[in-house]
PDB file of N, CA and C in Angstrom:
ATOM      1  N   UNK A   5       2.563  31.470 -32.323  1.00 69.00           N
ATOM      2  CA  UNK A   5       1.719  30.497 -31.685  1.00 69.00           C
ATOM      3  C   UNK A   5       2.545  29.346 -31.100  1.00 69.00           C
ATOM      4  N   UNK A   6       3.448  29.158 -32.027  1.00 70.00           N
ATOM      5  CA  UNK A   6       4.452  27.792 -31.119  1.00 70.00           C
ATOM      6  C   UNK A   6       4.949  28.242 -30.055  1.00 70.00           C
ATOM      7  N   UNK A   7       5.423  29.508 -30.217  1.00 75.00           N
ATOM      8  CA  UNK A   7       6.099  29.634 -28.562  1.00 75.00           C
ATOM      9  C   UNK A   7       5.098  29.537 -27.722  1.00 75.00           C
ATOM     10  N   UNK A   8       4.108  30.198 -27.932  1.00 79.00           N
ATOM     11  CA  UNK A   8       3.011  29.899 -26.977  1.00 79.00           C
ATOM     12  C   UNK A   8       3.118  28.460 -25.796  1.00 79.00           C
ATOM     13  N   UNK A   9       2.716  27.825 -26.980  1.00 75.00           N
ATOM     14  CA  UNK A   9       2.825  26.483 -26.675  1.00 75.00           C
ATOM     15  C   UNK A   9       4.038  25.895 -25.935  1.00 75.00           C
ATOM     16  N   UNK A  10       4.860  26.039 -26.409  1.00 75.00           N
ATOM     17  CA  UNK A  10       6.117  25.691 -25.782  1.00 75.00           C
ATOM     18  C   UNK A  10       5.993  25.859 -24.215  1.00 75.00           C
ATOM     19  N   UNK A  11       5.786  27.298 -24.150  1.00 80.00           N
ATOM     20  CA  UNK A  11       6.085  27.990 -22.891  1.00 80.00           C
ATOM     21  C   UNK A  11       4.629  27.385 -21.818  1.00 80.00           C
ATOM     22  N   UNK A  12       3.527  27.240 -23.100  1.00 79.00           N
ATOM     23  CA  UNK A  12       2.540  26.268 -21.770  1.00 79.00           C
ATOM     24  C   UNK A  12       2.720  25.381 -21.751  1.00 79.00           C
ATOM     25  N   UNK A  13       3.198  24.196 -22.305  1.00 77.00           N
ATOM     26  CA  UNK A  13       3.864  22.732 -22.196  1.00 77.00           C
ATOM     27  C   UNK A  13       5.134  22.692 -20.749  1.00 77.00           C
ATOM     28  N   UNK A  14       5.897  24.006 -21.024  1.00 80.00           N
ATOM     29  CA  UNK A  14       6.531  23.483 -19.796  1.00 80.00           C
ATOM     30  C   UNK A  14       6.027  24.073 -18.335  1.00 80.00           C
ATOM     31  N   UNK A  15       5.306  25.328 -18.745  1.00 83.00           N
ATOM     32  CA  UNK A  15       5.005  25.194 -17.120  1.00 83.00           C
ATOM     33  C   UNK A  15       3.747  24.395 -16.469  1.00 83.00           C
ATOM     34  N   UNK A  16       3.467  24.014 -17.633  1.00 80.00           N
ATOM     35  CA  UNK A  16       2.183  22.550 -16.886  1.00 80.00           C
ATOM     36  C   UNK A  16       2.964  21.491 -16.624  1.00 80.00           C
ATOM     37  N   UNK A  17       4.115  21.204 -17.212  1.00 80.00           N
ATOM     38  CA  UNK A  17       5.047  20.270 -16.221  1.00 80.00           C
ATOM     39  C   UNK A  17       5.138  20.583 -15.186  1.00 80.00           C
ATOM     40  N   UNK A  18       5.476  21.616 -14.444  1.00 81.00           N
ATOM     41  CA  UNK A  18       5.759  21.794 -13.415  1.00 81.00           C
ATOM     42  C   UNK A  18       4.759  22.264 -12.772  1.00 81.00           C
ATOM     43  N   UNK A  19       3.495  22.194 -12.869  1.00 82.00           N
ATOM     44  CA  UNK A  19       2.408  22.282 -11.881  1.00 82.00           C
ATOM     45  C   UNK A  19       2.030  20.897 -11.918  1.00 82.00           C
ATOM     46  N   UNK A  20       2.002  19.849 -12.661  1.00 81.00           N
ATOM     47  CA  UNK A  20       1.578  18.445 -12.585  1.00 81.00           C
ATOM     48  C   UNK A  20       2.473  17.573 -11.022  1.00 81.00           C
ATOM     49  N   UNK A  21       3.318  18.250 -10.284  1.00 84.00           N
ATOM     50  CA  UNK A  21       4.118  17.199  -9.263  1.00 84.00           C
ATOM     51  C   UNK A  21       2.933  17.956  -8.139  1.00 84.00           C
ATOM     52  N   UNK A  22       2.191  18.745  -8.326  1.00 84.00           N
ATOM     53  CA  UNK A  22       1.192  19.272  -7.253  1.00 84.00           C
ATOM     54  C   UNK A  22      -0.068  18.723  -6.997  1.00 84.00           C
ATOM     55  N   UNK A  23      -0.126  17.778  -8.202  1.00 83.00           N
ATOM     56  CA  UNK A  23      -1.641  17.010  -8.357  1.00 83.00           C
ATOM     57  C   UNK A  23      -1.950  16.070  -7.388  1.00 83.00           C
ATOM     58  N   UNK A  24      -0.795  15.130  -6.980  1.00 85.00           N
ATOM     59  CA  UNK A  24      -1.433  14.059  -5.954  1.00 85.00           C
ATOM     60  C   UNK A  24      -1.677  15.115  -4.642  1.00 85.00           C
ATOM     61  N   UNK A  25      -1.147  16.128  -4.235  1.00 83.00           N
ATOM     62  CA  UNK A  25      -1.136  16.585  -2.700  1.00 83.00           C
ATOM     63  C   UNK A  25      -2.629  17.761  -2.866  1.00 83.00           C
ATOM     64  N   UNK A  26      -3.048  17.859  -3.945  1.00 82.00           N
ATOM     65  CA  UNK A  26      -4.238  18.598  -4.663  1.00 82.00           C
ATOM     66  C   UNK A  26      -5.944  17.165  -4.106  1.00 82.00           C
ATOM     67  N   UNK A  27      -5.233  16.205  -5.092  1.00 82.00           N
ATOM     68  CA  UNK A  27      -6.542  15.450  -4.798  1.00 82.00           C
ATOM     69  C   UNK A  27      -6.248  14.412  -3.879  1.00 82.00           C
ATOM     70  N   UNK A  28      -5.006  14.596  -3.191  1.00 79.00           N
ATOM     71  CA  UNK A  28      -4.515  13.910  -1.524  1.00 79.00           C
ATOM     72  C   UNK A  28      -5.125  14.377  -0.870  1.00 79.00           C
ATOM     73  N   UNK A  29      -5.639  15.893  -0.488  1.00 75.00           N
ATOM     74  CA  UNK A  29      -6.194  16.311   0.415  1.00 75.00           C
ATOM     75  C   UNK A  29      -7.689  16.137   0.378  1.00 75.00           C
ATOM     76  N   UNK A  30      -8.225  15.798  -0.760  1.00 77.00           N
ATOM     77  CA  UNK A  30      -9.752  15.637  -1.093  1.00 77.00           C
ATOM     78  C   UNK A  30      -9.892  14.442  -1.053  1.00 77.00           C
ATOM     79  N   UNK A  31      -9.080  13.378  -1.605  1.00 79.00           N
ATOM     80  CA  UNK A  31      -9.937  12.599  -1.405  1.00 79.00           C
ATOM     81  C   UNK A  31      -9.145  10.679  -0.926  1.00 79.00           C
ATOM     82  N   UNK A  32      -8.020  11.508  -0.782  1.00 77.00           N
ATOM     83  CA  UNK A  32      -7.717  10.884   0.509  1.00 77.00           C
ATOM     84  C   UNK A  32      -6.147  10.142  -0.624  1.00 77.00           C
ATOM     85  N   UNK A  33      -6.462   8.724  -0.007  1.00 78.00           N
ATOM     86  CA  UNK A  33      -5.295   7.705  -1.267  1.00 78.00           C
ATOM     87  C   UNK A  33      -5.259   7.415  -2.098  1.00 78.00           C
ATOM     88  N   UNK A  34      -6.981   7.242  -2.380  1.00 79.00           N
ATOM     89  CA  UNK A  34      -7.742   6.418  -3.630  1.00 79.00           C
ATOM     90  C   UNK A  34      -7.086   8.227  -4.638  1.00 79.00           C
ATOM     91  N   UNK A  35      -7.450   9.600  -4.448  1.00 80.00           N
ATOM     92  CA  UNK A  35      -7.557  10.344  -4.940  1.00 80.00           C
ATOM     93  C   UNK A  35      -5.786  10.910  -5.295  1.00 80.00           C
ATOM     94  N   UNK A  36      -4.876  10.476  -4.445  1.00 83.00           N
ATOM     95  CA  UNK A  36      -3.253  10.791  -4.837  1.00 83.00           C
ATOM     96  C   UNK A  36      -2.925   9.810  -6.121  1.00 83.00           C
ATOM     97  N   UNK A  37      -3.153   8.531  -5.800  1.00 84.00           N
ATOM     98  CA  UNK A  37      -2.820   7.760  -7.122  1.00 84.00           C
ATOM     99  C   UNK A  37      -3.628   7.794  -8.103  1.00 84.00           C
ATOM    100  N   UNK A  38      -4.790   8.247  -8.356  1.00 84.00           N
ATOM    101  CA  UNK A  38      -5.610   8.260  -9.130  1.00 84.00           C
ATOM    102  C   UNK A  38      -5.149   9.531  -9.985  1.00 84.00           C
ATOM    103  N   UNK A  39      -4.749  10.683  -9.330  1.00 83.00           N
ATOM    104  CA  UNK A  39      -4.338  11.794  -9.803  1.00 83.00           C
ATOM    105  C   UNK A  39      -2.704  11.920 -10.854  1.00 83.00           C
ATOM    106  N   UNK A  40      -1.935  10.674  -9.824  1.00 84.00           N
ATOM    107  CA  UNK A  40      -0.676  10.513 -10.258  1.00 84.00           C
ATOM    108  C   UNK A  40      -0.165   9.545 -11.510  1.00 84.00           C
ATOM    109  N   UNK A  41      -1.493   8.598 -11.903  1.00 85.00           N
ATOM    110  CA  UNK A  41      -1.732   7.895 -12.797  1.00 85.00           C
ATOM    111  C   UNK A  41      -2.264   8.580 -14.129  1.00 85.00           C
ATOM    112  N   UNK A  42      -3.468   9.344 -13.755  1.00 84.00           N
ATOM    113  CA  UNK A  42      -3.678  10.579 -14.979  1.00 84.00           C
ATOM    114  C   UNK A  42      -2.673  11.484 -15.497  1.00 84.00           C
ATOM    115  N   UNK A  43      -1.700  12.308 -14.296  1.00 82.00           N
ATOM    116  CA  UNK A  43      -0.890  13.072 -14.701  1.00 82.00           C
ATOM    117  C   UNK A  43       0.232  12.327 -15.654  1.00 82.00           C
ATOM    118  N   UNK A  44       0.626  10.726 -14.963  1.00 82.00           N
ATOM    119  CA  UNK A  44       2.190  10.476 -15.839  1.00 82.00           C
ATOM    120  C   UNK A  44       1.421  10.060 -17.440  1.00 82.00           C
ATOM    121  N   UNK A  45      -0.004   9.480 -17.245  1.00 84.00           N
ATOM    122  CA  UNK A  45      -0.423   9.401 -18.582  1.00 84.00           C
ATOM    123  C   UNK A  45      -0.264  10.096 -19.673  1.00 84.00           C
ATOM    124  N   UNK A  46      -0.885  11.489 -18.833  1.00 80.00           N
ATOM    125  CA  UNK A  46      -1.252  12.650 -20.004  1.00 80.00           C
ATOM    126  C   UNK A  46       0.576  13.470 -19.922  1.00 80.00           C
ATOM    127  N   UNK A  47       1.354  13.405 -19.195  1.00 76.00           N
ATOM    128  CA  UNK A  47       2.869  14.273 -19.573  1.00 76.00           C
ATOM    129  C   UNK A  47       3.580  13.386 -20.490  1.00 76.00           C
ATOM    130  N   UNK A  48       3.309  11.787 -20.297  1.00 77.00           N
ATOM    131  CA  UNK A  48       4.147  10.717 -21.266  1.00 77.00           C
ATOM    132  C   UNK A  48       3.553  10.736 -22.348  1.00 77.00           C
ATOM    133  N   UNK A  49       2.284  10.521 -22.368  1.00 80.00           N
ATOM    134  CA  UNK A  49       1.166  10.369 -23.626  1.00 80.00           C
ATOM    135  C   UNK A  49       0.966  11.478 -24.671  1.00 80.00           C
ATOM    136  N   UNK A  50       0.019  12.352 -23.657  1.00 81.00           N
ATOM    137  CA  UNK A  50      -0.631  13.516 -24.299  1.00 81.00           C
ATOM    138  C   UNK A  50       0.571  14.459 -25.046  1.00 81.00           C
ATOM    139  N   UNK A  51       1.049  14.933 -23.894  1.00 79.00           N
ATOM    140  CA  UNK A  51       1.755  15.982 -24.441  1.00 79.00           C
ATOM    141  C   UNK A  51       2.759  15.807 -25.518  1.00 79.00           C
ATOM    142  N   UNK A  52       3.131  14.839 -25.828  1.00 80.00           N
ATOM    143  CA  UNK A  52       3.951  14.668 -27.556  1.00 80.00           C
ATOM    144  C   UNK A  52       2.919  14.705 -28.366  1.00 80.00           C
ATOM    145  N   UNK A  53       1.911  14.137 -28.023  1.00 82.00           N
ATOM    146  CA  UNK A  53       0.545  14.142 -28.986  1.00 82.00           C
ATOM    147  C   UNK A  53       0.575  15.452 -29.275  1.00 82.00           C
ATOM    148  N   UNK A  54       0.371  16.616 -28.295  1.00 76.00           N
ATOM    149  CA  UNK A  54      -0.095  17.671 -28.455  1.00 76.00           C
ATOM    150  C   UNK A  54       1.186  18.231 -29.465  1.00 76.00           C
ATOM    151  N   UNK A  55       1.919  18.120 -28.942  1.00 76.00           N
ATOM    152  CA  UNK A  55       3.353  19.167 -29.627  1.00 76.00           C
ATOM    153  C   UNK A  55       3.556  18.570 -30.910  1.00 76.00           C
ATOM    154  N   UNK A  56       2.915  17.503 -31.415  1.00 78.00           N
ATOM    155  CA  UNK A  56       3.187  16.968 -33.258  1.00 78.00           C
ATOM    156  C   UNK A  56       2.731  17.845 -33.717  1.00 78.00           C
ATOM    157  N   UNK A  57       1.196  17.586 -32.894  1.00 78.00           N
ATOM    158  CA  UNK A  57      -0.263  18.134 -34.146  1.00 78.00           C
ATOM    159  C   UNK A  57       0.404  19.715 -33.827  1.00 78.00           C
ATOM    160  N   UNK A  58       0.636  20.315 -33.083  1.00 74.00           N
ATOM    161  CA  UNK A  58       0.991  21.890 -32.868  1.00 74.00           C
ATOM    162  C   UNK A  58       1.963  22.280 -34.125  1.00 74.00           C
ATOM    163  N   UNK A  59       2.728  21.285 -33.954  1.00 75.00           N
ATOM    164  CA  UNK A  59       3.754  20.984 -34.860  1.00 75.00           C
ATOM    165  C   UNK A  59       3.905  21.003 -36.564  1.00 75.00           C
ATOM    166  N   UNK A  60       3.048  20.304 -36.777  1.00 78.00           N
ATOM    167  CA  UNK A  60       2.566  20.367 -37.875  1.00 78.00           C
ATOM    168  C   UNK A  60       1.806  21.148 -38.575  1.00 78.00           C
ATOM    169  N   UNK A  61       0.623  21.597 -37.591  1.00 73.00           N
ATOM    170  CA  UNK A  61      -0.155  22.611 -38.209  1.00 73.00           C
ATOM    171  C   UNK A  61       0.339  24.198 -38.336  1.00 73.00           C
ATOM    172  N   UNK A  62       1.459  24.351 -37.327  1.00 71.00           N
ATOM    173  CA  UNK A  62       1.953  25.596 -37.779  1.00 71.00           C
ATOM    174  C   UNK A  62       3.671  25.324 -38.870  1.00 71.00           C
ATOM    175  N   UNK A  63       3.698  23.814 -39.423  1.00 75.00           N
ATOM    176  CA  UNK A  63       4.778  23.610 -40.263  1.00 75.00           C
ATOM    177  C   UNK A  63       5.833  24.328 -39.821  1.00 75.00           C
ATOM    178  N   UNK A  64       6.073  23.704 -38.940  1.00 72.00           N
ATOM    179  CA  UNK A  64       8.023  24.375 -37.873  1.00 72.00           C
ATOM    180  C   UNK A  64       8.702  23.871 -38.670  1.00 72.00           C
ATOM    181  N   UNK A  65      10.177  24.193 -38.067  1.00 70.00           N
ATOM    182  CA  UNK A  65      10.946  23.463 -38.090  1.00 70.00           C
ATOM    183  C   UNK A  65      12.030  23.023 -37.059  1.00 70.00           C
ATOM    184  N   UNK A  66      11.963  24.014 -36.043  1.00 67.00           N
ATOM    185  CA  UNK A  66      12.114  24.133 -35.371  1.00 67.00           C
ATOM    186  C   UNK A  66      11.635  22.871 -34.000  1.00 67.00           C
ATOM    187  N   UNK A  67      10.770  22.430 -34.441  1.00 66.00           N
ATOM    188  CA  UNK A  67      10.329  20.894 -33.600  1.00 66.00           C
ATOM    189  C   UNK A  67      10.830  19.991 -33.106  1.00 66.00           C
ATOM    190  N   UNK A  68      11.595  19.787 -34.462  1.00 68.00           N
ATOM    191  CA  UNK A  68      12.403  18.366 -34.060  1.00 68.00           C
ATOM    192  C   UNK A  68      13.617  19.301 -33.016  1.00 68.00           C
ATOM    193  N   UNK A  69      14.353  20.250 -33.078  1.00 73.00           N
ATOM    194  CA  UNK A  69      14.696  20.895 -32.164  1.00 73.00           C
ATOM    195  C   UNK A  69      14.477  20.580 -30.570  1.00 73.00           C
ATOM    196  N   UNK A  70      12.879  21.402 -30.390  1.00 74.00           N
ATOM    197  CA  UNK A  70      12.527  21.744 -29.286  1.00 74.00           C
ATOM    198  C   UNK A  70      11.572  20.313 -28.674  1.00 74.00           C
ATOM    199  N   UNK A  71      11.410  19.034 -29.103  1.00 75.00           N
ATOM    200  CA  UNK A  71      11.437  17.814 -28.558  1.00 75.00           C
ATOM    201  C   UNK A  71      12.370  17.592 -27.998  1.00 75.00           C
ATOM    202  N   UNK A  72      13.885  17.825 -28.336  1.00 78.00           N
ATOM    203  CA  UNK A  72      14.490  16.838 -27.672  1.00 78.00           C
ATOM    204  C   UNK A  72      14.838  18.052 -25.715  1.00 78.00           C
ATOM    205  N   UNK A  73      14.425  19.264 -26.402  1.00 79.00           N
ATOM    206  CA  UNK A  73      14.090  19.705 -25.005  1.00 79.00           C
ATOM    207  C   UNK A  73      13.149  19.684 -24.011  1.00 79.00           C
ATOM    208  N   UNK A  74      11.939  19.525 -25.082  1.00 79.00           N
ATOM    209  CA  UNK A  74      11.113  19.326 -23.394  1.00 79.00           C
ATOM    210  C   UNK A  74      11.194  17.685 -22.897  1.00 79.00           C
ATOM    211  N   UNK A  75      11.375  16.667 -24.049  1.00 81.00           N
ATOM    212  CA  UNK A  75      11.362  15.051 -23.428  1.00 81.00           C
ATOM    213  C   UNK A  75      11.681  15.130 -21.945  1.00 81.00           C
ATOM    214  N   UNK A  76      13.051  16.149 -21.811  1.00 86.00           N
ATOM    215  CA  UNK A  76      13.579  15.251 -20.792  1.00 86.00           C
ATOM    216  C   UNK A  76      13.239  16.331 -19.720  1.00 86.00           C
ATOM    217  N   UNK A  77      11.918  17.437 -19.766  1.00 84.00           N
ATOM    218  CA  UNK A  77      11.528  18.231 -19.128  1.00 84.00           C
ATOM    219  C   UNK A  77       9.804  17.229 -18.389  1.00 84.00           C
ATOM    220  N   UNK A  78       9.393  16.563 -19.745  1.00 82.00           N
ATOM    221  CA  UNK A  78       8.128  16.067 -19.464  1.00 82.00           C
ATOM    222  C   UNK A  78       8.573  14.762 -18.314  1.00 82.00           C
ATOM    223  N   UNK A  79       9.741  13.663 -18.947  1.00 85.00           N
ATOM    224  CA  UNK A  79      10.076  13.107 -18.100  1.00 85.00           C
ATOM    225  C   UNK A  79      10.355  12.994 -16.541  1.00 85.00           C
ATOM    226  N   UNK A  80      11.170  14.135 -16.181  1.00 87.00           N
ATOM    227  CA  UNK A  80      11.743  14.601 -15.118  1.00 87.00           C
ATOM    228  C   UNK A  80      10.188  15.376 -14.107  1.00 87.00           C
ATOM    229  N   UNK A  81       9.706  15.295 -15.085  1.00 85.00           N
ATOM    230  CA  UNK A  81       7.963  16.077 -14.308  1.00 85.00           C
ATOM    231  C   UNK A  81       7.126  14.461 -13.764  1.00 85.00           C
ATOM    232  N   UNK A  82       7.325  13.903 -14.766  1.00 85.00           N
ATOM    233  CA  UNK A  82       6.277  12.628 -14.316  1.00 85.00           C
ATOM    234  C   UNK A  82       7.027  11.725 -13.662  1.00 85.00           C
ATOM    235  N   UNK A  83       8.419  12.247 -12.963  1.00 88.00           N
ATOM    236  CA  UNK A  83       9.121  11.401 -11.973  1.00 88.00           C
ATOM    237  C   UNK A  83       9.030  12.278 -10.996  1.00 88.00           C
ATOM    238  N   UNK A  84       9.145  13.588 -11.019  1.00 89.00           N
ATOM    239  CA  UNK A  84       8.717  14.200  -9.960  1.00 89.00           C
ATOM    240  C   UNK A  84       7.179  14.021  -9.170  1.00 89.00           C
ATOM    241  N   UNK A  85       6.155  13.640 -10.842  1.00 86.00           N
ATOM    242  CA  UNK A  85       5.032  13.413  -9.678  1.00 86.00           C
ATOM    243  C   UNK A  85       4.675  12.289  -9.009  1.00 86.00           C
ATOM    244  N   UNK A  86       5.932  11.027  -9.467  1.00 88.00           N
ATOM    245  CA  UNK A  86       5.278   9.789  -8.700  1.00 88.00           C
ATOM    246  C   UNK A  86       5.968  10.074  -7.316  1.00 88.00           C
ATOM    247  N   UNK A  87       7.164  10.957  -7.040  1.00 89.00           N
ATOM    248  CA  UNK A  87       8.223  10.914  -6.035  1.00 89.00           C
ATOM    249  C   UNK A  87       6.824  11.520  -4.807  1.00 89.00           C
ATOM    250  N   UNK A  88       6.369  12.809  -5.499  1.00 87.00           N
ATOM    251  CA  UNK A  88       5.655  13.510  -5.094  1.00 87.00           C
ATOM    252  C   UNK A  88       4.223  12.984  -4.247  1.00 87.00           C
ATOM    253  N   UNK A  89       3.931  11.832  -5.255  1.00 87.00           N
ATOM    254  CA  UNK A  89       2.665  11.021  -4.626  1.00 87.00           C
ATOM    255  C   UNK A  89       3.318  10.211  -3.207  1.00 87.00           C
ATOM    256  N   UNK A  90       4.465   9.514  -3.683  1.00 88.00           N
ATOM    257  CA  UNK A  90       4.930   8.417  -2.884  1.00 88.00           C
ATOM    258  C   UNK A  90       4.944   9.427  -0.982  1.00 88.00           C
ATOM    259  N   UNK A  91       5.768  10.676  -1.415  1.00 88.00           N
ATOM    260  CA  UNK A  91       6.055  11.583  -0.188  1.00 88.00           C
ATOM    261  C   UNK A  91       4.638  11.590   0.719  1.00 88.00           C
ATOM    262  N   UNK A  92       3.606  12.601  -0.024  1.00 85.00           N
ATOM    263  CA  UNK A  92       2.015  12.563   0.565  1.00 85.00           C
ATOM    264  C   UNK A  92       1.660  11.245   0.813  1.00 85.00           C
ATOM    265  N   UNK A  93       1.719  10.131   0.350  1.00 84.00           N
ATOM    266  CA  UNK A  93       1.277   9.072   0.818  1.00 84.00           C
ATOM    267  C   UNK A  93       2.060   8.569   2.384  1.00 84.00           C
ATOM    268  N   UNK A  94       3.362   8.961   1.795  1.00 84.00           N
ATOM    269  CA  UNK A  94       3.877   8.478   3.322  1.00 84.00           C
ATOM    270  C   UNK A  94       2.982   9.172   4.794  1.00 84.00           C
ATOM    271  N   UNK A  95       3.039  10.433   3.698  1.00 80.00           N
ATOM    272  CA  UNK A  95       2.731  10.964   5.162  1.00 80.00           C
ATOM    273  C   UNK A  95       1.428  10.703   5.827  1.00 80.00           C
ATOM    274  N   UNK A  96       0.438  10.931   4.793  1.00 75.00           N
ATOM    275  CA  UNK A  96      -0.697  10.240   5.368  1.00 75.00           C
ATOM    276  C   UNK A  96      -1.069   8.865   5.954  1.00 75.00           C
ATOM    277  N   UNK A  97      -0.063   8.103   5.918  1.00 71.00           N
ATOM    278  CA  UNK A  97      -0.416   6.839   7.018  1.00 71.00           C
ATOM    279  C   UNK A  97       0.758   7.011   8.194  1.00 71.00           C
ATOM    280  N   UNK A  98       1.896   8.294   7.864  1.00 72.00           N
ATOM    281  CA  UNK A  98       1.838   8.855   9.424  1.00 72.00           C
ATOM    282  C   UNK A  98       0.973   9.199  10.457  1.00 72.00           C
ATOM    283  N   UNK A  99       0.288   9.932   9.293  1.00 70.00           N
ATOM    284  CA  UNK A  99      -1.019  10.700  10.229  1.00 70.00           C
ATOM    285  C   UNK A  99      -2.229  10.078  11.040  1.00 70.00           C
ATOM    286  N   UNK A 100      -2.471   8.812  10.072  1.00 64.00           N
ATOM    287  CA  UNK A 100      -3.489   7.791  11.056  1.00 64.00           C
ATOM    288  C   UNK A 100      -3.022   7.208  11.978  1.00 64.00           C
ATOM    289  N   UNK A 101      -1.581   6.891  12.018  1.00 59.00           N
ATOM    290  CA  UNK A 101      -1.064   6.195  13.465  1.00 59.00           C
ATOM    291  C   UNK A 101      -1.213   6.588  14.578  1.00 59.00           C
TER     292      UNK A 101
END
């Protein structure tokens, strides 16, 4: 079950830098930062949350391990998605000019 986890922890990192250009296209600026504010929340926040309690309830040991690998996987995701917002934003006040 932990690997499980593991292996969905990191590839939802790497679908989270897709979120602002997801609700960029719906719903405009208000919807890129709104998206990019939830995502760095929940990759900084949530997801250690998630990987304790995972953590614990299947009594690893292996944890303290595999934190210090994804940190700098979750990190590098929620800098990718502000880079990611900042890009779509540019472009969209290309586009109204």
């Amino acid at each position: 079950m932990f690997d499980n986890l593991m292996i969905l922890l990191v590839v939802l990192s790497f679908g989270f830098p897709a979120m602002p250009w997801l609700f960029g296209a719906r719903w405009g600026a208000k919807g890129i930062w709104l998206s990019t504010g939830f995502s760095v929340v929940l990759l900084l926040g949530g997801f250690p949350i998630l990987f304790e309690t995972a953590c614990i309830a299947s009594n690893c040991g292996q944890g303290a391990i595999a934190i210090f690998m994804l940190g700098p996987i979750w990190i590098a995701s929620a800098l990718l998605t502000v880079g990611s917002a900042m890009i779509i934003r540019s472009r969209c006040n290309s586009q109204r000019r």
